[in-house]
């Protein structure tokens, strides 16, 4: 018996050695395929962001270290605070409306009725360039004088609802039909099926849409620029403010500090949303 065990253990060593060589080769191949992406991320994301952080603590001309003086100046800038206020207002208003509209349209498309014919019409705005979408809503804006926020919000919803519908619809299609049919047999109505079966099954989709919408709402620039112009009075948004002061007024150090603050806000928002989501799951 001992001899048999020793033979087996003796034969296992070459196999382990060969498998370790194979694993090392697979790891090297994996790193070789991953290396171009890592190099691109380092050169176009990590290194530029590090330079932005460095500039936020330096003077614009001499490059001397100034500490947090640029950050203090930004918080005292009324234009920056107004841009943050408008962006937060747009975010807190646009995300719920985007979630609700996308979910209702996805429910309409989840069946097999005549509503399927209208599916390309709802997805078409997402495929159109932003300039084309804004031109359409800018014409409508002529009849809504003084309602720049409403025009921008409607333009944003019309443009991005189609993408939200795709995500909601993918989640709804992932729910087993047998469960819905069993609920119908038990006498559950449409509202009860949505509340107790469909919505609980779309938690991960809901979290994904919230995160993506949160990031996109802070990146609103093209729509705001094309609807209100480069220098609006009261309807300026955060990226507009950064662009105007960075590339027009050439305030590189101050806007570098503002960019760092924007990054921290987005990172904190994602961290809070993820934390709340984990608490609900537990």
PDB file of C-alpha atoms in Angstrom:
ATOM      1  CA  UNK A   1       0.000   0.000   0.000  1.00  0.00           C
ATOM      2  CA  UNK A   2       2.804   2.365   0.901  1.00  0.00           C
ATOM      3  CA  UNK A   3       4.590   1.450  -2.308  1.00  0.00           C
ATOM      4  CA  UNK A   4       1.449   2.246  -4.312  1.00  0.00           C
ATOM      5  CA  UNK A   5       1.112   5.643  -2.603  1.00  0.00           C
ATOM      6  CA  UNK A   6       4.776   6.423  -3.234  1.00  0.00           C
ATOM      7  CA  UNK A   7       4.356   5.559  -6.921  1.00  0.00           C
ATOM      8  CA  UNK A   8       1.329   7.812  -7.210  1.00  0.00           C
ATOM      9  CA  UNK A   9       3.032  10.632  -5.365  1.00  0.00           C
ATOM     10  CA  UNK A  10       6.109  10.174  -7.500  1.00  0.00           C
ATOM     11  CA  UNK A  11       4.094  10.402 -10.693  1.00  0.00           C
ATOM     12  CA  UNK A  12       2.280  13.510  -9.514  1.00  0.00           C
ATOM     13  CA  UNK A  13       5.375  15.716  -9.414  1.00  0.00           C
ATOM     14  CA  UNK A  14       5.960  15.878 -13.201  1.00  0.00           C
ATOM     15  CA  UNK A  15       2.264  16.595 -13.667  1.00  0.00           C
ATOM     16  CA  UNK A  16       2.391  19.451 -11.153  1.00  0.00           C
ATOM     17  CA  UNK A  17       5.541  20.801 -12.781  1.00  0.00           C
ATOM     18  CA  UNK A  18       3.962  20.675 -16.253  1.00  0.00           C
ATOM     19  CA  UNK A  19       0.765  22.329 -15.004  1.00  0.00           C
ATOM     20  CA  UNK A  20       2.747  25.100 -13.333  1.00  0.00           C
ATOM     21  CA  UNK A  21       4.591  25.753 -16.601  1.00  0.00           C
ATOM     22  CA  UNK A  22       1.264  25.863 -18.417  1.00  0.00           C
ATOM     23  CA  UNK A  23      -0.151  28.287 -15.864  1.00  0.00           C
ATOM     24  CA  UNK A  24       2.880  30.555 -16.184  1.00  0.00           C
ATOM     25  CA  UNK A  25       2.504  30.567 -19.962  1.00  0.00           C
ATOM     26  CA  UNK A  26      -1.184  31.411 -19.659  1.00  0.00           C
ATOM     27  CA  UNK A  27      -0.399  34.252 -17.251  1.00  0.00           C
ATOM     28  CA  UNK A  28       2.253  35.620 -19.601  1.00  0.00           C
ATOM     29  CA  UNK A  29      -0.165  35.451 -22.528  1.00  0.00           C
ATOM     30  CA  UNK A  30      -2.832  37.159 -20.426  1.00  0.00           C
ATOM     31  CA  UNK A  31      -0.431  39.960 -19.489  1.00  0.00           C
ATOM     32  CA  UNK A  32       0.664  40.366 -23.106  1.00  0.00           C
ATOM     33  CA  UNK A  33      -2.938  40.857 -24.200  1.00  0.00           C
ATOM     34  CA  UNK A  34      -3.610  43.184 -21.270  1.00  0.00           C
ATOM     35  CA  UNK A  35      -0.436  45.252 -21.651  1.00  0.00           C
ATOM     36  CA  UNK A  36      -1.626  47.527 -24.530  1.00  0.00           C
ATOM     37  CA  UNK A  37      -4.730  48.468 -22.561  1.00  0.00           C
ATOM     38  CA  UNK A  38      -2.679  49.152 -19.420  1.00  0.00           C
ATOM     39  CA  UNK A  39      -0.220  51.315 -21.357  1.00  0.00           C
ATOM     40  CA  UNK A  40      -3.055  53.292 -22.940  1.00  0.00           C
ATOM     41  CA  UNK A  41      -4.753  53.774 -19.573  1.00  0.00           C
ATOM     42  CA  UNK A  42      -1.493  54.914 -18.000  1.00  0.00           C
ATOM     43  CA  UNK A  43      -0.612  57.414 -20.748  1.00  0.00           C
ATOM     44  CA  UNK A  44      -4.078  58.822 -21.369  1.00  0.00           C
ATOM     45  CA  UNK A  45      -5.708  58.597 -17.914  1.00  0.00           C
ATOM     46  CA  UNK A  46      -3.392  58.026 -14.949  1.00  0.00           C
ATOM     47  CA  UNK A  47      -0.487  60.280 -15.972  1.00  0.00           C
ATOM     48  CA  UNK A  48      -2.703  63.208 -17.144  1.00  0.00           C
ATOM     49  CA  UNK A  49      -4.760  62.994 -13.950  1.00  0.00           C
ATOM     50  CA  UNK A  50      -1.586  63.043 -11.873  1.00  0.00           C
ATOM     51  CA  UNK A  51      -0.461  66.149 -13.755  1.00  0.00           C
ATOM     52  CA  UNK A  52      -3.843  67.787 -13.076  1.00  0.00           C
ATOM     53  CA  UNK A  53      -3.474  67.083  -9.355  1.00  0.00           C
ATOM     54  CA  UNK A  54       0.052  68.545  -9.430  1.00  0.00           C
ATOM     55  CA  UNK A  55      -1.124  71.684 -11.251  1.00  0.00           C
ATOM     56  CA  UNK A  56      -3.875  72.257  -8.692  1.00  0.00           C
ATOM     57  CA  UNK A  57      -1.215  72.995  -6.062  1.00  0.00           C
ATOM     58  CA  UNK A  58       1.018  75.154  -8.293  1.00  0.00           C
ATOM     59  CA  UNK A  59       0.909  78.693  -9.637  1.00  0.00           C
ATOM     60  CA  UNK A  60       0.072  79.084 -13.315  1.00  0.00           C
ATOM     61  CA  UNK A  61       3.198  80.961 -14.435  1.00  0.00           C
ATOM     62  CA  UNK A  62       6.068  80.253 -12.055  1.00  0.00           C
ATOM     63  CA  UNK A  63       4.954  76.778 -10.967  1.00  0.00           C
ATOM     64  CA  UNK A  64       5.511  77.483  -7.276  1.00  0.00           C
ATOM     65  CA  UNK A  65       3.715  75.454  -4.621  1.00  0.00           C
ATOM     66  CA  UNK A  66       0.683  77.328  -3.257  1.00  0.00           C
ATOM     67  CA  UNK A  67      -0.990  74.698  -1.085  1.00  0.00           C
ATOM     68  CA  UNK A  68      -4.786  74.752  -1.051  1.00  0.00           C
ATOM     69  CA  UNK A  69      -5.131  78.377  -2.131  1.00  0.00           C
ATOM     70  CA  UNK A  70      -6.747  77.454  -5.466  1.00  0.00           C
ATOM     71  CA  UNK A  71      -9.292  75.268  -3.703  1.00  0.00           C
ATOM     72  CA  UNK A  72     -10.202  78.128  -1.363  1.00  0.00           C
ATOM     73  CA  UNK A  73     -10.589  80.464  -4.337  1.00  0.00           C
ATOM     74  CA  UNK A  74     -12.908  78.028  -6.086  1.00  0.00           C
ATOM     75  CA  UNK A  75     -15.229  77.695  -3.092  1.00  0.00           C
ATOM     76  CA  UNK A  76     -15.448  81.489  -2.935  1.00  0.00           C
ATOM     77  CA  UNK A  77     -16.288  81.754  -6.653  1.00  0.00           C
ATOM     78  CA  UNK A  78     -20.017  82.390  -7.111  1.00  0.00           C
ATOM     79  CA  UNK A  79     -19.978  81.208 -10.742  1.00  0.00           C
ATOM     80  CA  UNK A  80     -18.545  77.847  -9.687  1.00  0.00           C
ATOM     81  CA  UNK A  81     -21.117  77.452  -6.913  1.00  0.00           C
ATOM     82  CA  UNK A  82     -23.910  78.313  -9.352  1.00  0.00           C
ATOM     83  CA  UNK A  83     -22.614  75.711 -11.816  1.00  0.00           C
ATOM     84  CA  UNK A  84     -22.521  73.085  -9.055  1.00  0.00           C
ATOM     85  CA  UNK A  85     -26.048  74.022  -7.966  1.00  0.00           C
ATOM     86  CA  UNK A  86     -27.423  73.746 -11.508  1.00  0.00           C
ATOM     87  CA  UNK A  87     -25.642  70.435 -12.083  1.00  0.00           C
ATOM     88  CA  UNK A  88     -26.978  68.939  -8.848  1.00  0.00           C
ATOM     89  CA  UNK A  89     -30.461  70.183  -9.668  1.00  0.00           C
ATOM     90  CA  UNK A  90     -30.246  68.614 -13.097  1.00  0.00           C
ATOM     91  CA  UNK A  91     -28.937  65.340 -11.644  1.00  0.00           C
ATOM     92  CA  UNK A  92     -31.566  65.016  -8.915  1.00  0.00           C
ATOM     93  CA  UNK A  93     -34.357  65.806 -11.378  1.00  0.00           C
ATOM     94  CA  UNK A  94     -33.147  63.918 -14.435  1.00  0.00           C
ATOM     95  CA  UNK A  95     -32.205  60.561 -12.902  1.00  0.00           C
ATOM     96  CA  UNK A  96     -35.641  59.733 -11.375  1.00  0.00           C
ATOM     97  CA  UNK A  97     -37.444  60.807 -14.542  1.00  0.00           C
ATOM     98  CA  UNK A  98     -35.041  58.776 -16.673  1.00  0.00           C
ATOM     99  CA  UNK A  99     -35.573  55.694 -14.509  1.00  0.00           C
ATOM    100  CA  UNK A 100     -39.363  55.971 -14.542  1.00  0.00           C
ATOM    101  CA  UNK A 101     -39.732  56.739 -18.254  1.00  0.00           C
ATOM    102  CA  UNK A 102     -37.309  54.009 -19.279  1.00  0.00           C
ATOM    103  CA  UNK A 103     -38.979  51.417 -17.051  1.00  0.00           C
ATOM    104  CA  UNK A 104     -42.505  52.179 -18.274  1.00  0.00           C
ATOM    105  CA  UNK A 105     -41.453  52.009 -21.922  1.00  0.00           C
ATOM    106  CA  UNK A 106     -39.532  48.775 -21.269  1.00  0.00           C
ATOM    107  CA  UNK A 107     -42.669  47.251 -19.735  1.00  0.00           C
ATOM    108  CA  UNK A 108     -44.562  48.263 -22.853  1.00  0.00           C
ATOM    109  CA  UNK A 109     -41.988  46.558 -25.071  1.00  0.00           C
ATOM    110  CA  UNK A 110     -41.630  43.436 -22.905  1.00  0.00           C
ATOM    111  CA  UNK A 111     -44.831  41.947 -24.303  1.00  0.00           C
ATOM    112  CA  UNK A 112     -45.505  40.631 -27.765  1.00  0.00           C
ATOM    113  CA  UNK A 113     -48.178  43.096 -28.837  1.00  0.00           C
ATOM    114  CA  UNK A 114     -48.314  45.848 -31.420  1.00  0.00           C
ATOM    115  CA  UNK A 115     -46.050  48.042 -29.275  1.00  0.00           C
ATOM    116  CA  UNK A 116     -43.052  46.227 -30.769  1.00  0.00           C
ATOM    117  CA  UNK A 117     -43.568  48.242 -33.947  1.00  0.00           C
ATOM    118  CA  UNK A 118     -42.752  51.457 -32.072  1.00  0.00           C
ATOM    119  CA  UNK A 119     -39.501  50.137 -30.576  1.00  0.00           C
ATOM    120  CA  UNK A 120     -37.187  51.679 -33.243  1.00  0.00           C
ATOM    121  CA  UNK A 121     -38.816  55.091 -32.717  1.00  0.00           C
ATOM    122  CA  UNK A 122     -37.891  55.133 -29.031  1.00  0.00           C
ATOM    123  CA  UNK A 123     -34.351  53.916 -29.686  1.00  0.00           C
ATOM    124  CA  UNK A 124     -33.694  56.281 -32.595  1.00  0.00           C
ATOM    125  CA  UNK A 125     -32.841  59.404 -30.491  1.00  0.00           C
ATOM    126  CA  UNK A 126     -30.033  57.527 -28.724  1.00  0.00           C
ATOM    127  CA  UNK A 127     -28.449  56.695 -32.090  1.00  0.00           C
ATOM    128  CA  UNK A 128     -28.636  60.289 -33.328  1.00  0.00           C
ATOM    129  CA  UNK A 129     -25.697  62.684 -32.810  1.00  0.00           C
ATOM    130  CA  UNK A 130     -26.104  65.087 -29.909  1.00  0.00           C
ATOM    131  CA  UNK A 131     -25.957  68.093 -32.251  1.00  0.00           C
ATOM    132  CA  UNK A 132     -28.978  66.843 -34.220  1.00  0.00           C
ATOM    133  CA  UNK A 133     -30.965  66.207 -31.045  1.00  0.00           C
ATOM    134  CA  UNK A 134     -30.125  69.642 -29.658  1.00  0.00           C
ATOM    135  CA  UNK A 135     -31.108  71.403 -32.895  1.00  0.00           C
ATOM    136  CA  UNK A 136     -34.565  69.820 -32.670  1.00  0.00           C
ATOM    137  CA  UNK A 137     -35.045  70.868 -29.070  1.00  0.00           C
ATOM    138  CA  UNK A 138     -33.522  74.282 -29.644  1.00  0.00           C
ATOM    139  CA  UNK A 139     -36.321  74.988 -32.123  1.00  0.00           C
ATOM    140  CA  UNK A 140     -38.806  73.941 -29.445  1.00  0.00           C
ATOM    141  CA  UNK A 141     -36.942  76.177 -26.997  1.00  0.00           C
ATOM    142  CA  UNK A 142     -37.901  79.259 -29.013  1.00  0.00           C
ATOM    143  CA  UNK A 143     -41.472  78.707 -27.822  1.00  0.00           C
ATOM    144  CA  UNK A 144     -40.340  78.159 -24.209  1.00  0.00           C
ATOM    145  CA  UNK A 145     -38.563  81.438 -23.566  1.00  0.00           C
ATOM    146  CA  UNK A 146     -36.865  81.555 -20.179  1.00  0.00           C
ATOM    147  CA  UNK A 147     -37.200  77.790 -19.659  1.00  0.00           C
ATOM    148  CA  UNK A 148     -33.646  76.712 -20.487  1.00  0.00           C
ATOM    149  CA  UNK A 149     -33.611  74.113 -17.712  1.00  0.00           C
ATOM    150  CA  UNK A 150     -36.846  72.522 -18.918  1.00  0.00           C
ATOM    151  CA  UNK A 151     -35.637  72.416 -22.528  1.00  0.00           C
ATOM    152  CA  UNK A 152     -32.317  70.851 -21.515  1.00  0.00           C
ATOM    153  CA  UNK A 153     -34.061  68.309 -19.274  1.00  0.00           C
ATOM    154  CA  UNK A 154     -36.483  67.246 -22.016  1.00  0.00           C
ATOM    155  CA  UNK A 155     -33.614  67.044 -24.504  1.00  0.00           C
ATOM    156  CA  UNK A 156     -31.604  64.868 -22.102  1.00  0.00           C
ATOM    157  CA  UNK A 157     -34.564  62.552 -21.456  1.00  0.00           C
ATOM    158  CA  UNK A 158     -35.418  62.211 -25.136  1.00  0.00           C
ATOM    159  CA  UNK A 159     -31.802  61.445 -25.993  1.00  0.00           C
ATOM    160  CA  UNK A 160     -30.982  58.951 -23.221  1.00  0.00           C
ATOM    161  CA  UNK A 161     -34.264  57.181 -22.497  1.00  0.00           C
ATOM    162  CA  UNK A 162     -33.627  54.717 -25.331  1.00  0.00           C
ATOM    163  CA  UNK A 163     -30.417  53.441 -23.729  1.00  0.00           C
ATOM    164  CA  UNK A 164     -32.196  53.085 -20.391  1.00  0.00           C
ATOM    165  CA  UNK A 165     -34.969  51.133 -22.107  1.00  0.00           C
ATOM    166  CA  UNK A 166     -32.389  48.671 -23.459  1.00  0.00           C
ATOM    167  CA  UNK A 167     -31.015  48.013 -19.955  1.00  0.00           C
ATOM    168  CA  UNK A 168     -34.465  47.675 -18.367  1.00  0.00           C
ATOM    169  CA  UNK A 169     -35.659  45.425 -21.184  1.00  0.00           C
ATOM    170  CA  UNK A 170     -32.627  43.150 -20.851  1.00  0.00           C
ATOM    171  CA  UNK A 171     -33.385  42.754 -17.148  1.00  0.00           C
ATOM    172  CA  UNK A 172     -37.075  42.048 -17.737  1.00  0.00           C
ATOM    173  CA  UNK A 173     -36.272  39.434 -20.377  1.00  0.00           C
ATOM    174  CA  UNK A 174     -34.010  37.729 -17.834  1.00  0.00           C
ATOM    175  CA  UNK A 175     -36.930  37.016 -15.496  1.00  0.00           C
ATOM    176  CA  UNK A 176     -38.282  33.509 -15.992  1.00  0.00           C
ATOM    177  CA  UNK A 177     -41.636  33.406 -17.763  1.00  0.00           C
ATOM    178  CA  UNK A 178     -42.715  30.438 -15.656  1.00  0.00           C
ATOM    179  CA  UNK A 179     -42.717  32.615 -12.538  1.00  0.00           C
ATOM    180  CA  UNK A 180     -44.882  35.274 -14.186  1.00  0.00           C
ATOM    181  CA  UNK A 181     -47.251  32.651 -15.586  1.00  0.00           C
ATOM    182  CA  UNK A 182     -47.553  30.998 -12.172  1.00  0.00           C
ATOM    183  CA  UNK A 183     -48.393  34.379 -10.642  1.00  0.00           C
ATOM    184  CA  UNK A 184     -51.092  34.918 -13.275  1.00  0.00           C
ATOM    185  CA  UNK A 185     -52.578  31.503 -12.493  1.00  0.00           C
ATOM    186  CA  UNK A 186     -52.645  32.410  -8.799  1.00  0.00           C
ATOM    187  CA  UNK A 187     -54.662  35.513  -9.635  1.00  0.00           C
ATOM    188  CA  UNK A 188     -51.945  38.192  -9.448  1.00  0.00           C
ATOM    189  CA  UNK A 189     -52.754  41.291 -11.465  1.00  0.00           C
ATOM    190  CA  UNK A 190     -50.401  43.311 -13.639  1.00  0.00           C
ATOM    191  CA  UNK A 191     -49.510  45.741 -10.847  1.00  0.00           C
ATOM    192  CA  UNK A 192     -48.852  42.910  -8.390  1.00  0.00           C
ATOM    193  CA  UNK A 193     -46.613  41.098 -10.867  1.00  0.00           C
ATOM    194  CA  UNK A 194     -44.611  44.267 -11.451  1.00  0.00           C
ATOM    195  CA  UNK A 195     -44.323  45.067  -7.750  1.00  0.00           C
ATOM    196  CA  UNK A 196     -43.549  41.645  -6.305  1.00  0.00           C
ATOM    197  CA  UNK A 197     -41.794  39.843  -9.185  1.00  0.00           C
ATOM    198  CA  UNK A 198     -40.390  42.195 -11.825  1.00  0.00           C
ATOM    199  CA  UNK A 199     -39.062  45.024  -9.640  1.00  0.00           C
ATOM    200  CA  UNK A 200     -37.277  42.736  -7.109  1.00  0.00           C
ATOM    201  CA  UNK A 201     -35.671  40.924 -10.033  1.00  0.00           C
ATOM    202  CA  UNK A 202     -34.290  44.161 -11.464  1.00  0.00           C
ATOM    203  CA  UNK A 203     -32.262  45.366  -8.466  1.00  0.00           C
ATOM    204  CA  UNK A 204     -28.900  44.988 -10.177  1.00  0.00           C
ATOM    205  CA  UNK A 205     -30.192  46.655 -13.347  1.00  0.00           C
ATOM    206  CA  UNK A 206     -31.556  49.521 -11.262  1.00  0.00           C
ATOM    207  CA  UNK A 207     -28.197  50.044  -9.554  1.00  0.00           C
ATOM    208  CA  UNK A 208     -26.366  49.971 -12.900  1.00  0.00           C
ATOM    209  CA  UNK A 209     -28.693  52.554 -14.438  1.00  0.00           C
ATOM    210  CA  UNK A 210     -28.399  54.851 -11.410  1.00  0.00           C
ATOM    211  CA  UNK A 211     -24.588  54.780 -11.514  1.00  0.00           C
ATOM    212  CA  UNK A 212     -24.402  55.378 -15.279  1.00  0.00           C
ATOM    213  CA  UNK A 213     -27.014  58.145 -15.151  1.00  0.00           C
ATOM    214  CA  UNK A 214     -25.229  59.783 -12.221  1.00  0.00           C
ATOM    215  CA  UNK A 215     -21.956  59.912 -14.142  1.00  0.00           C
ATOM    216  CA  UNK A 216     -23.579  61.076 -17.393  1.00  0.00           C
ATOM    217  CA  UNK A 217     -25.541  63.857 -15.702  1.00  0.00           C
ATOM    218  CA  UNK A 218     -22.326  65.393 -14.370  1.00  0.00           C
ATOM    219  CA  UNK A 219     -20.792  65.174 -17.846  1.00  0.00           C
ATOM    220  CA  UNK A 220     -23.542  67.229 -19.470  1.00  0.00           C
ATOM    221  CA  UNK A 221     -21.844  69.697 -21.799  1.00  0.00           C
ATOM    222  CA  UNK A 222     -22.806  69.405 -25.459  1.00  0.00           C
ATOM    223  CA  UNK A 223     -26.515  69.738 -24.838  1.00  0.00           C
ATOM    224  CA  UNK A 224     -26.043  72.661 -22.447  1.00  0.00           C
ATOM    225  CA  UNK A 225     -23.595  74.397 -24.798  1.00  0.00           C
ATOM    226  CA  UNK A 226     -25.793  74.034 -27.874  1.00  0.00           C
ATOM    227  CA  UNK A 227     -29.033  75.032 -26.153  1.00  0.00           C
ATOM    228  CA  UNK A 228     -27.873  77.958 -24.009  1.00  0.00           C
ATOM    229  CA  UNK A 229     -24.595  78.964 -25.671  1.00  0.00           C
ATOM    230  CA  UNK A 230     -21.057  79.136 -24.355  1.00  0.00           C
ATOM    231  CA  UNK A 231     -21.678  81.893 -21.782  1.00  0.00           C
ATOM    232  CA  UNK A 232     -25.174  81.528 -20.299  1.00  0.00           C
ATOM    233  CA  UNK A 233     -26.190  83.767 -17.419  1.00  0.00           C
ATOM    234  CA  UNK A 234     -28.024  81.567 -14.938  1.00  0.00           C
ATOM    235  CA  UNK A 235     -28.055  78.165 -16.655  1.00  0.00           C
ATOM    236  CA  UNK A 236     -24.340  77.351 -16.665  1.00  0.00           C
ATOM    237  CA  UNK A 237     -23.293  73.824 -15.725  1.00  0.00           C
ATOM    238  CA  UNK A 238     -20.127  72.432 -14.231  1.00  0.00           C
ATOM    239  CA  UNK A 239     -18.356  71.269 -17.384  1.00  0.00           C
ATOM    240  CA  UNK A 240     -19.266  74.528 -19.125  1.00  0.00           C
ATOM    241  CA  UNK A 241     -17.664  76.457 -16.290  1.00  0.00           C
ATOM    242  CA  UNK A 242     -14.538  74.290 -16.414  1.00  0.00           C
ATOM    243  CA  UNK A 243     -14.236  74.575 -20.193  1.00  0.00           C
ATOM    244  CA  UNK A 244     -14.695  78.358 -20.281  1.00  0.00           C
ATOM    245  CA  UNK A 245     -12.156  79.054 -17.547  1.00  0.00           C
ATOM    246  CA  UNK A 246      -9.662  76.436 -18.699  1.00  0.00           C
ATOM    247  CA  UNK A 247      -9.492  77.038 -22.443  1.00  0.00           C
ATOM    248  CA  UNK A 248     -10.810  80.610 -22.724  1.00  0.00           C
ATOM    249  CA  UNK A 249      -9.615  82.383 -19.574  1.00  0.00           C
ATOM    250  CA  UNK A 250      -6.535  80.103 -19.303  1.00  0.00           C
ATOM    251  CA  UNK A 251      -6.927  79.583 -15.552  1.00  0.00           C
ATOM    252  CA  UNK A 252      -5.243  76.205 -15.632  1.00  0.00           C
ATOM    253  CA  UNK A 253      -4.364  75.806 -11.958  1.00  0.00           C
ATOM    254  CA  UNK A 254      -7.761  76.855 -10.632  1.00  0.00           C
ATOM    255  CA  UNK A 255      -9.620  74.620 -13.048  1.00  0.00           C
ATOM    256  CA  UNK A 256      -7.254  71.762 -12.243  1.00  0.00           C
ATOM    257  CA  UNK A 257      -8.349  72.107  -8.627  1.00  0.00           C
ATOM    258  CA  UNK A 258     -11.991  72.207  -9.757  1.00  0.00           C
ATOM    259  CA  UNK A 259     -11.445  69.043 -11.802  1.00  0.00           C
ATOM    260  CA  UNK A 260      -9.994  67.268  -8.776  1.00  0.00           C
ATOM    261  CA  UNK A 261     -13.028  68.321  -6.745  1.00  0.00           C
ATOM    262  CA  UNK A 262     -15.336  67.015  -9.475  1.00  0.00           C
ATOM    263  CA  UNK A 263     -13.510  63.684  -9.439  1.00  0.00           C
ATOM    264  CA  UNK A 264     -13.840  63.459  -5.652  1.00  0.00           C
ATOM    265  CA  UNK A 265     -17.557  64.287  -5.827  1.00  0.00           C
ATOM    266  CA  UNK A 266     -18.183  61.564  -8.408  1.00  0.00           C
ATOM    267  CA  UNK A 267     -16.088  59.058  -6.478  1.00  0.00           C
ATOM    268  CA  UNK A 268     -17.889  59.893  -3.224  1.00  0.00           C
ATOM    269  CA  UNK A 269     -21.283  59.642  -4.912  1.00  0.00           C
ATOM    270  CA  UNK A 270     -20.520  56.203  -6.319  1.00  0.00           C
ATOM    271  CA  UNK A 271     -19.144  55.078  -2.953  1.00  0.00           C
ATOM    272  CA  UNK A 272     -22.280  56.250  -1.114  1.00  0.00           C
ATOM    273  CA  UNK A 273     -24.624  54.645  -3.634  1.00  0.00           C
ATOM    274  CA  UNK A 274     -22.714  51.386  -3.467  1.00  0.00           C
ATOM    275  CA  UNK A 275     -22.715  51.476   0.341  1.00  0.00           C
ATOM    276  CA  UNK A 276     -26.463  52.063   0.518  1.00  0.00           C
ATOM    277  CA  UNK A 277     -27.018  49.297  -2.001  1.00  0.00           C
ATOM    278  CA  UNK A 278     -25.009  46.796   0.050  1.00  0.00           C
ATOM    279  CA  UNK A 279     -26.921  47.764   3.210  1.00  0.00           C
ATOM    280  CA  UNK A 280     -30.257  47.072   1.505  1.00  0.00           C
ATOM    281  CA  UNK A 281     -29.066  43.706   0.220  1.00  0.00           C
ATOM    282  CA  UNK A 282     -27.919  42.674   3.692  1.00  0.00           C
TER     283      UNK A 282
END
